[in-house]
Structure formats: structure tokens, C-alpha cells
C-alpha atoms as an extended CHARMM CRD file, in Angstrom:
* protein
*
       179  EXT
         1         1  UNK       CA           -157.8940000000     -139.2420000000     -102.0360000000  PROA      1               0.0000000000
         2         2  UNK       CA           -161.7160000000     -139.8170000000     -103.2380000000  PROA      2               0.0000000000
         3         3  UNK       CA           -162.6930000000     -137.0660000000     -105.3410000000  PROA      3               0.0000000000
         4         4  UNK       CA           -165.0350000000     -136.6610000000     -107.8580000000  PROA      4               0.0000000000
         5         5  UNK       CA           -162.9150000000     -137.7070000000     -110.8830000000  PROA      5               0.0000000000
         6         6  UNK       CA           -161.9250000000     -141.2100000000     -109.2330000000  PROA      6               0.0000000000
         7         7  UNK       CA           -165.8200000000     -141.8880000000     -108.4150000000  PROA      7               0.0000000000
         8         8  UNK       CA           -166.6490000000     -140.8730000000     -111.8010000000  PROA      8               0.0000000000
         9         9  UNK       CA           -163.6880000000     -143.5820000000     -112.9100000000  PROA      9               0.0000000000
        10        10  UNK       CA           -164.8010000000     -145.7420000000     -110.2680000000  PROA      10              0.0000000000
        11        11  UNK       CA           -168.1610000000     -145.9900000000     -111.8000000000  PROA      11              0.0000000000
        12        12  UNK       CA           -166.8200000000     -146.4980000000     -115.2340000000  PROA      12              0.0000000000
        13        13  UNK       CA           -164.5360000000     -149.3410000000     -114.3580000000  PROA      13              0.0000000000
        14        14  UNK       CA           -167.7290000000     -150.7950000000     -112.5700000000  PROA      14              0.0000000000
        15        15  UNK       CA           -169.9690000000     -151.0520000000     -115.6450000000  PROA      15              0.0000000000
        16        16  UNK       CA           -167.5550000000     -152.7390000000     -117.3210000000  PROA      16              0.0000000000
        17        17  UNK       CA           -167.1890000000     -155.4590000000     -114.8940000000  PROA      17              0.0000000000
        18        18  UNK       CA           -170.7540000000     -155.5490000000     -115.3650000000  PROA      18              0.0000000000
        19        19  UNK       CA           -170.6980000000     -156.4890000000     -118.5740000000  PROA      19              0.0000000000
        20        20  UNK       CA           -167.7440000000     -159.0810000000     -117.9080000000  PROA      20              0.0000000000
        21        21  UNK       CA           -170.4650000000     -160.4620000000     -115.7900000000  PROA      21              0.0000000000
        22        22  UNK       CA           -173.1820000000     -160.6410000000     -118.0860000000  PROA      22              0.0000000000
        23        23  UNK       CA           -170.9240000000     -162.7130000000     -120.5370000000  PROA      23              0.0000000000
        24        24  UNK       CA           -170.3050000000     -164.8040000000     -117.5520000000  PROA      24              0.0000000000
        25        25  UNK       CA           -174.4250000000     -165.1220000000     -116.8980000000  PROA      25              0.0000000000
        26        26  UNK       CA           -174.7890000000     -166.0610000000     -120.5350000000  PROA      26              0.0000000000
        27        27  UNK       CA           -172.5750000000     -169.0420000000     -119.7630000000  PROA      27              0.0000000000
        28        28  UNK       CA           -173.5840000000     -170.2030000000     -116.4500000000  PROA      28              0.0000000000
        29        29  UNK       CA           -177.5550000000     -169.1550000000     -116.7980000000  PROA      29              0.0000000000
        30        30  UNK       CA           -178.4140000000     -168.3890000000     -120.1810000000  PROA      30              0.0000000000
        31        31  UNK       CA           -182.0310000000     -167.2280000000     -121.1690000000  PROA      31              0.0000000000
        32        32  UNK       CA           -183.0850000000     -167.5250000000     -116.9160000000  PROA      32              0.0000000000
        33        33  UNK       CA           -180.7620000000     -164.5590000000     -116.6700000000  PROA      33              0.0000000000
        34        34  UNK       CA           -182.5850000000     -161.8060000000     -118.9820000000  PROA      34              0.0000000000
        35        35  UNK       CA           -183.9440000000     -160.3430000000     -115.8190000000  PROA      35              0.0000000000
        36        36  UNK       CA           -180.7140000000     -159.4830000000     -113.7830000000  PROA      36              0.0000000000
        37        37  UNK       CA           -179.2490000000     -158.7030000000     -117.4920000000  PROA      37              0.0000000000
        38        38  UNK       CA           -181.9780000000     -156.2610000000     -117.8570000000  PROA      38              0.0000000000
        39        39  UNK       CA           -180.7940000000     -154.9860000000     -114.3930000000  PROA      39              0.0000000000
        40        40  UNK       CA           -177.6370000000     -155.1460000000     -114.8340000000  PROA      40              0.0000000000
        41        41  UNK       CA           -177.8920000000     -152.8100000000     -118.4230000000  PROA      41              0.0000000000
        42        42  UNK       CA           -179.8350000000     -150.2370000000     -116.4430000000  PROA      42              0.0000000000
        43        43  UNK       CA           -177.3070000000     -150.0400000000     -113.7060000000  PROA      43              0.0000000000
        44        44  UNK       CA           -174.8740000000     -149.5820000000     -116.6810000000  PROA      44              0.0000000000
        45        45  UNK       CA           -176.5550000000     -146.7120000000     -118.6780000000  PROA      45              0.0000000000
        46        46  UNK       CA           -177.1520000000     -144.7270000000     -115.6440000000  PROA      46              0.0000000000
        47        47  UNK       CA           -173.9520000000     -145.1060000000     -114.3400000000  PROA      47              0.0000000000
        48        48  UNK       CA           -172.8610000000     -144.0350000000     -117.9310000000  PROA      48              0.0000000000
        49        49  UNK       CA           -174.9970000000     -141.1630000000     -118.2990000000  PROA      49              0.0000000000
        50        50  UNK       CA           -173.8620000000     -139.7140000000     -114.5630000000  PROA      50              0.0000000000
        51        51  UNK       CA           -170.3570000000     -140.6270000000     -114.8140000000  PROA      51              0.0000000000
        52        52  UNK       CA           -169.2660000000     -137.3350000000     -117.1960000000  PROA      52              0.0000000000
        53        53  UNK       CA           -171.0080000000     -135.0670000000     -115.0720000000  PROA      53              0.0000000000
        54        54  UNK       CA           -169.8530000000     -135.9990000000     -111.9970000000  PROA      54              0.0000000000
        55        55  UNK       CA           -166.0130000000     -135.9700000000     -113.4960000000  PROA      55              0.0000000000
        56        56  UNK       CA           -166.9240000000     -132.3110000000     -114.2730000000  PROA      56              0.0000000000
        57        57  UNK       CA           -167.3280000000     -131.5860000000     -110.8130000000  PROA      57              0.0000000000
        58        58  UNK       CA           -163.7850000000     -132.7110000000     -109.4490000000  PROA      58              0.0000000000
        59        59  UNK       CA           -162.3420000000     -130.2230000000     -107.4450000000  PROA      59              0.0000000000
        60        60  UNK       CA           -158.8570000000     -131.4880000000     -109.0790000000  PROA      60              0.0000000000
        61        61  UNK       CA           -159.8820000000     -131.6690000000     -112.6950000000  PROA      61              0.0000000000
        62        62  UNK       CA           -157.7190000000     -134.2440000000     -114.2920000000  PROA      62              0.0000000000
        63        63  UNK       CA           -157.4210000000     -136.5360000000     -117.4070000000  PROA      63              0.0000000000
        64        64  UNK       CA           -157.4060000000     -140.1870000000     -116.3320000000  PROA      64              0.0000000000
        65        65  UNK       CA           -156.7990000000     -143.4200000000     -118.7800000000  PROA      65              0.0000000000
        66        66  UNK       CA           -160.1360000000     -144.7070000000     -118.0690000000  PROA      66              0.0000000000
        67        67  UNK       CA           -161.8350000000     -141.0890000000     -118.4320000000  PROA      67              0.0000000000
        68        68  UNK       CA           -160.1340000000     -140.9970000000     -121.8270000000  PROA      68              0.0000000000
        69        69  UNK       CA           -161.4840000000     -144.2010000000     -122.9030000000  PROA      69              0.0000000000
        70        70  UNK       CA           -164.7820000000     -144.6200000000     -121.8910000000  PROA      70              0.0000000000
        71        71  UNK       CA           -166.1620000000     -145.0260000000     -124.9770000000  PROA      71              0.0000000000
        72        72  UNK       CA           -164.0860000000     -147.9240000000     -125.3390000000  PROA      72              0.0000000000
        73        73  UNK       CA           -166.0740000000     -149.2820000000     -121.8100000000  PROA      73              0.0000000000
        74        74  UNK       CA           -169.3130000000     -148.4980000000     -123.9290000000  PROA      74              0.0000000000
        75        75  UNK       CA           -167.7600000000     -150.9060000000     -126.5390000000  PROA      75              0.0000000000
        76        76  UNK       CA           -166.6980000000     -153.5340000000     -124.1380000000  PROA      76              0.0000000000
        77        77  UNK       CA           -170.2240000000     -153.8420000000     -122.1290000000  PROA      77              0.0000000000
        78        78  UNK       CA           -172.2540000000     -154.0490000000     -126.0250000000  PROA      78              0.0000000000
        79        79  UNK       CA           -170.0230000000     -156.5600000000     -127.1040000000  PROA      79              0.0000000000
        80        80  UNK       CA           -170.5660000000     -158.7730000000     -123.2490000000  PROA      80              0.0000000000
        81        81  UNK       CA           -174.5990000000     -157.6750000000     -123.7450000000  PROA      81              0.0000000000
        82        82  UNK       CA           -173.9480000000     -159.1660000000     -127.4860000000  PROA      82              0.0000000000
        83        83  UNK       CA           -172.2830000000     -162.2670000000     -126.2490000000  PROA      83              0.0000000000
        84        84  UNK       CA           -174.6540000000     -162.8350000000     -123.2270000000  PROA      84              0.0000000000
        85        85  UNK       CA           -177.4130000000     -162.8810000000     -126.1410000000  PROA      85              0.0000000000
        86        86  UNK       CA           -175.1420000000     -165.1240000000     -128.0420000000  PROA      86              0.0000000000
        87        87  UNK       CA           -174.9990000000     -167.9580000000     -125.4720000000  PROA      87              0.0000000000
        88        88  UNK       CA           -178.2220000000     -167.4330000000     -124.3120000000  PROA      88              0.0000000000
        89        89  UNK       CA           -179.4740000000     -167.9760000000     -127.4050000000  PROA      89              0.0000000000
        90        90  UNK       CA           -181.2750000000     -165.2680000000     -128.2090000000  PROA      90              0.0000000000
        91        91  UNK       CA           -179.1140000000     -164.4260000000     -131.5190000000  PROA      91              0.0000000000
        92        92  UNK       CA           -178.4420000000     -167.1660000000     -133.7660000000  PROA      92              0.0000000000
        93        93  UNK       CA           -174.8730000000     -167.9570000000     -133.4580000000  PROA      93              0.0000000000
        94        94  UNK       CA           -174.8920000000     -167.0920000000     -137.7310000000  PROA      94              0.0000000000
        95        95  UNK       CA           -176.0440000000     -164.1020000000     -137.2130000000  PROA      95              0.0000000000
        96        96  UNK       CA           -174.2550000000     -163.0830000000     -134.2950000000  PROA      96              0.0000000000
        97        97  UNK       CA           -170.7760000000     -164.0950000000     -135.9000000000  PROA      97              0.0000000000
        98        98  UNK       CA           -171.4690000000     -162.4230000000     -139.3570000000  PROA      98              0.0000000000
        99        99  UNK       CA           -172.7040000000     -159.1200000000     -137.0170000000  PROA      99              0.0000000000
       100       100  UNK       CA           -169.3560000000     -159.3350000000     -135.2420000000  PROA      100             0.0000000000
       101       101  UNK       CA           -167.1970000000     -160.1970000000     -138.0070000000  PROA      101             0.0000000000
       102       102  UNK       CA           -169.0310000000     -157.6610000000     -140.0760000000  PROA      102             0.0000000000
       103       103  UNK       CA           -168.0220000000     -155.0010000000     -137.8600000000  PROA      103             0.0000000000
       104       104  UNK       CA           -164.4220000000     -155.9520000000     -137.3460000000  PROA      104             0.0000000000
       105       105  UNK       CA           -164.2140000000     -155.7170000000     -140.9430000000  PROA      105             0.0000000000
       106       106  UNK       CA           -165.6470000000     -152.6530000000     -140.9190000000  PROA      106             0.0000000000
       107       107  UNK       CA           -163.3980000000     -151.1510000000     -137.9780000000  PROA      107             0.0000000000
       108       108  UNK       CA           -160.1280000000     -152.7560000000     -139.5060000000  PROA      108             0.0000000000
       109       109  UNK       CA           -161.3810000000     -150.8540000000     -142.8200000000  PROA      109             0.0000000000
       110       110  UNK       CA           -162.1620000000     -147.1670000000     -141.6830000000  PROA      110             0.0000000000
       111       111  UNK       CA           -160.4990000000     -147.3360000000     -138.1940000000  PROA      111             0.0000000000
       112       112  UNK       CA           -161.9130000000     -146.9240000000     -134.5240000000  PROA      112             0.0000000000
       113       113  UNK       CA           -163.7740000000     -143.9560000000     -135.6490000000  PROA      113             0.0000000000
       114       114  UNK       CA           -165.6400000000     -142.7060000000     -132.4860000000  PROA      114             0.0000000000
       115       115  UNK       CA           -169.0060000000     -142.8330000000     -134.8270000000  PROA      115             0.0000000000
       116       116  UNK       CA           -168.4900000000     -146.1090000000     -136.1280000000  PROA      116             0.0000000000
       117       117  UNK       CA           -167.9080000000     -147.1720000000     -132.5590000000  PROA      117             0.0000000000
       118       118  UNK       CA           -171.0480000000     -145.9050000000     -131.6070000000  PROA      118             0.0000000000
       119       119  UNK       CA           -172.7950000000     -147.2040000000     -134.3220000000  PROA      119             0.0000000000
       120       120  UNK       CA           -172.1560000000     -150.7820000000     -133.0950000000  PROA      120             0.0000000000
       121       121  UNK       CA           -173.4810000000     -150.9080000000     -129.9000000000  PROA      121             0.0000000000
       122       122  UNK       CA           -177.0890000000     -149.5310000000     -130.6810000000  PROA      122             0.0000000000
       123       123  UNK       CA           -178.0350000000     -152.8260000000     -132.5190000000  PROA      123             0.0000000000
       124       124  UNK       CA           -177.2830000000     -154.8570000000     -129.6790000000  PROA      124             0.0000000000
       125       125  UNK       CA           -178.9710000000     -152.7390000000     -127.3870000000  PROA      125             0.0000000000
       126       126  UNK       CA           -182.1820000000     -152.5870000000     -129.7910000000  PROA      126             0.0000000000
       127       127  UNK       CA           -182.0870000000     -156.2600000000     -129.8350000000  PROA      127             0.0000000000
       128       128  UNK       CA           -182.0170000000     -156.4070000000     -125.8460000000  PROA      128             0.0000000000
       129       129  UNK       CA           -185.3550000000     -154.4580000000     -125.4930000000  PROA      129             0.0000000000
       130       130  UNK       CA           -186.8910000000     -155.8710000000     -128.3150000000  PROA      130             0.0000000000
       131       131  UNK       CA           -185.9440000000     -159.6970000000     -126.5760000000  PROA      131             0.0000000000
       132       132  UNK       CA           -186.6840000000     -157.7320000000     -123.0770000000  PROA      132             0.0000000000
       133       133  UNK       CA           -189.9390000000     -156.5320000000     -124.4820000000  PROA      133             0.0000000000
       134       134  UNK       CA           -191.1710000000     -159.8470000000     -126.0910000000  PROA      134             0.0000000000
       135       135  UNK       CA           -190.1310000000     -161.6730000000     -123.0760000000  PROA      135             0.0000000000
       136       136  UNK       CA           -190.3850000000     -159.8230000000     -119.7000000000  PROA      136             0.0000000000
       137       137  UNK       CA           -192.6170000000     -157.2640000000     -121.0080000000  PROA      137             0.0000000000
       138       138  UNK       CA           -192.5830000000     -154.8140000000     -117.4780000000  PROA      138             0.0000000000
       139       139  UNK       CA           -188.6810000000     -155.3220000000     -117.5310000000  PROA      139             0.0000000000
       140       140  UNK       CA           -188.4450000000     -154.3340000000     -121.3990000000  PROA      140             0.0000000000
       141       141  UNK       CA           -191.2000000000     -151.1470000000     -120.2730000000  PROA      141             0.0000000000
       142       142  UNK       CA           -188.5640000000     -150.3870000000     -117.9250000000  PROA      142             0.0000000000
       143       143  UNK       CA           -185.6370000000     -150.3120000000     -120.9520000000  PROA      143             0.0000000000
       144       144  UNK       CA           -187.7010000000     -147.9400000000     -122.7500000000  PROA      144             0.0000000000
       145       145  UNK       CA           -188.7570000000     -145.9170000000     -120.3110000000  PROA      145             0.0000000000
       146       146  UNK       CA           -185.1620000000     -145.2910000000     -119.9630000000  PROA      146             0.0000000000
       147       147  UNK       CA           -184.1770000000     -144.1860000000     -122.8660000000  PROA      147             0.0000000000
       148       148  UNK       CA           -187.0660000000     -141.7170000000     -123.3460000000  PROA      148             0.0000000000
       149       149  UNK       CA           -185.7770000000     -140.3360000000     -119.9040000000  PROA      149             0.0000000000
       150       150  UNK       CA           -182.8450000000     -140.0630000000     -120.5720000000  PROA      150             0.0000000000
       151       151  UNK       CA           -183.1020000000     -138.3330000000     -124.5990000000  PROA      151             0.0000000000
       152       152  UNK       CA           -185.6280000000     -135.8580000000     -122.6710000000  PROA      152             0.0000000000
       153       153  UNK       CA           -183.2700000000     -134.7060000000     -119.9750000000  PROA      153             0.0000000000
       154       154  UNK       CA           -180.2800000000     -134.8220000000     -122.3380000000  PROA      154             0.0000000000
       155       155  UNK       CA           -182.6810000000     -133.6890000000     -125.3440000000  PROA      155             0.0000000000
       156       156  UNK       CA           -181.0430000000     -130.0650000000     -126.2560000000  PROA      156             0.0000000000
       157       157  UNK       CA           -177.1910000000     -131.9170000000     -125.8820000000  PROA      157             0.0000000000
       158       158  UNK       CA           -178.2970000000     -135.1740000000     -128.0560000000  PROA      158             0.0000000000
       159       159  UNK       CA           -180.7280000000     -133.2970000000     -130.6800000000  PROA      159             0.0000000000
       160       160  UNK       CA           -178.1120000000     -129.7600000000     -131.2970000000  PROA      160             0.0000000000
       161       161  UNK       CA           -174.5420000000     -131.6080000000     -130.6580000000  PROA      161             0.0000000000
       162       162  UNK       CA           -174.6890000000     -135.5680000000     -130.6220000000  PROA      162             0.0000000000
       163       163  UNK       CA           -177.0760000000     -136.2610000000     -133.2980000000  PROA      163             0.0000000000
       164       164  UNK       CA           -175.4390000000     -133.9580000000     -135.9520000000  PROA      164             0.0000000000
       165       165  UNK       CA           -172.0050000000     -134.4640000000     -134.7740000000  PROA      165             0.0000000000
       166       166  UNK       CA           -172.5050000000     -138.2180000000     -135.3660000000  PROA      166             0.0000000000
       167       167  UNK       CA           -174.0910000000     -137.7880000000     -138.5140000000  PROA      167             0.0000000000
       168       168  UNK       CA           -171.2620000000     -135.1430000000     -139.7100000000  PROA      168             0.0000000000
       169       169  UNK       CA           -168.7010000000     -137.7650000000     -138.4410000000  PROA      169             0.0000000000
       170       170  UNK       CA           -170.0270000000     -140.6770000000     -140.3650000000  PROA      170             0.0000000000
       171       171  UNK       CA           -170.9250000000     -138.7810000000     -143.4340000000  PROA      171             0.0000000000
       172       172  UNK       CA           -166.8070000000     -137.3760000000     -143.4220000000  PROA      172             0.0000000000
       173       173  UNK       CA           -165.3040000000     -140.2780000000     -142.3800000000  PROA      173             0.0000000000
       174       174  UNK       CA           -167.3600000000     -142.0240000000     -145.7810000000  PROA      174             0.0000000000
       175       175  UNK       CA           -166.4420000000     -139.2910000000     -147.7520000000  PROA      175             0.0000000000
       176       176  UNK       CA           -162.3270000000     -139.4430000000     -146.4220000000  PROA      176             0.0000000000
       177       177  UNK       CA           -162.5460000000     -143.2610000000     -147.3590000000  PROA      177             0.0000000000
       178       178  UNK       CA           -163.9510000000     -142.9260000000     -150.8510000000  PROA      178             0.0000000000
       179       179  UNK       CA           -161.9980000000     -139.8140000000     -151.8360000000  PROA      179             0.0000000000
């Protein structure tokens, strides 16, 4: 039965076969694919910010695996977006392998803290616009515009709950480590 819950899954399980294809475009296309990637990473952060909300709505409320995990579908499409920049060369493959690594070490060190999981993926989306912007200017506009979209319709929810709740979680999880 189609409800609200499994198109709210639906759409999660979507973006991250998009970013399964992206590290596929890196591959096959490389740098002629920054358009459709830039495409490709709006489909996935509006699908990602409507997702939740339409979950709410289910007339059979529910927990799902892939509801439960979506941050870990966040995860999966930055590291793809990361790797797509890898092969198509627009991260040095040093610095993309000590930025991985880095973070592995980091994760295997303090855990998949939610945070810390956050805190990996905004690089690799700064470095998309920033390529997206230097590149395909009107594309990289597009990125930006975005994101200021976005923070201003979501800007009482990210400025009173997800700003300090990430910087609360990072600041206990250091202080749990070095205790």
C-alpha cells in the first residue's frame, strides 16, 4: 500500500542511488559530468529536505530501516559526491585519500557520532560549489541559491535546534573522549 512513509522511503532510497550514480559518472565521464552532478545534488538535497516531512504525514506512522538511517544515506551520497570529485579530478587523489582516511580515523576513534557524521559531508559539499562556482558559474548560483533557501525556510529549526544541538554534540562527545 503507497502511503506517505514508503514515498518518503522511496525518495530516500532514490538519492542514494543517485549518488551510486555519480561515482559511476566520475568513472565513465569525469569533469564533462559536473553539470548533471550539479543536477543530480539538487535533486538529492530536496528530496532530503522533503523526505522527513512527508514521513510525518503517513496516515500509518511507522519506523522503517531506511527512515532510521537516513543519515547514513546523507553519508553514502557525500562520500559518491567525494569520489565523483576524486576521479574527476577535481581533488587531488593526496588529498582526497588523507581527507578520507582522516575521517575513518576519526570515526573508528570517537564512533559514528551523528555530529561527526555530519561534520564530514559539509566539506565535500563546500568543495562541489566552490568547483561548481569556478566552473559552471549559473549551475554553482543555482547550489547556493539553494542553500540560502533552504536555511531561510528551515531558519527557526536550523538556528534554535540544529545548530546548537550539533555544537552541544560535538563539544560532549570531545569532552566524553578526553575525560
Amino acid at each position: 500500500m503507497f502511503d506517505a512513509k514508503f514515498v518518503a522511503d522511496l525518495i530516500t532510497a532514490v538519492r542514494g542511488l543517485l549518488g551510486v550514480m555519480m561515482v559511476w559518472l566520475g568513472f565513465t565521464q569525469g569533469r564533462e559530468a559536473l553539470p548533471l552532478v550539479v543536477i543530480l545534488m539538487l535533486l538529492d538535497w530536496t528530496g532530503d529536505f522533503v523526505d522527513g516531512g512527508i514521513a510525518k504525514r503517513s496516515r500509518n506512522p511507522r519506523r522503517t530501516w531506511i527512515g532510521d538511517n537516513d543519515l547514513y544515506v546523507d553519508l553514502l551520497v557525500s562520500i559518491c559526491l567525494g569520489i565523483y570529485l576524486l576521479t574527476a579530478g577535481f581533488v587531488g587523489l593526496t588529498a582526497g585519500l588523507i581527507y578520507f582516511l582522516g575521517w575513518m580515523l576519526a570515526l573508528w576513534r570517537f564512533g559514528l557520532d551523528r555530529n561527526l557524521l555530519m561534520l564530514v559531508q559539509a566539506p565535500i559539499y563546500l568543495w562541489l560549489i566552490l568547483t561548481a562556482l569556478r566552473l559552471i558559474p549559473e549551475m554553482g548560483n543555482w547550489l547556493v541559491l539553494w542553500v540560502l533557501i533552504a536555511t531561510a525556510i528551515n531558519w527557526r529549526r536550523f538556528s534554535k535546534e540544529i545548530v546548537p544541538n550539533f555544537i552541544n554534540g560535538v563539544i560532549s562527545l570531545w569532552r566524553q573522549r578526553h575525560s
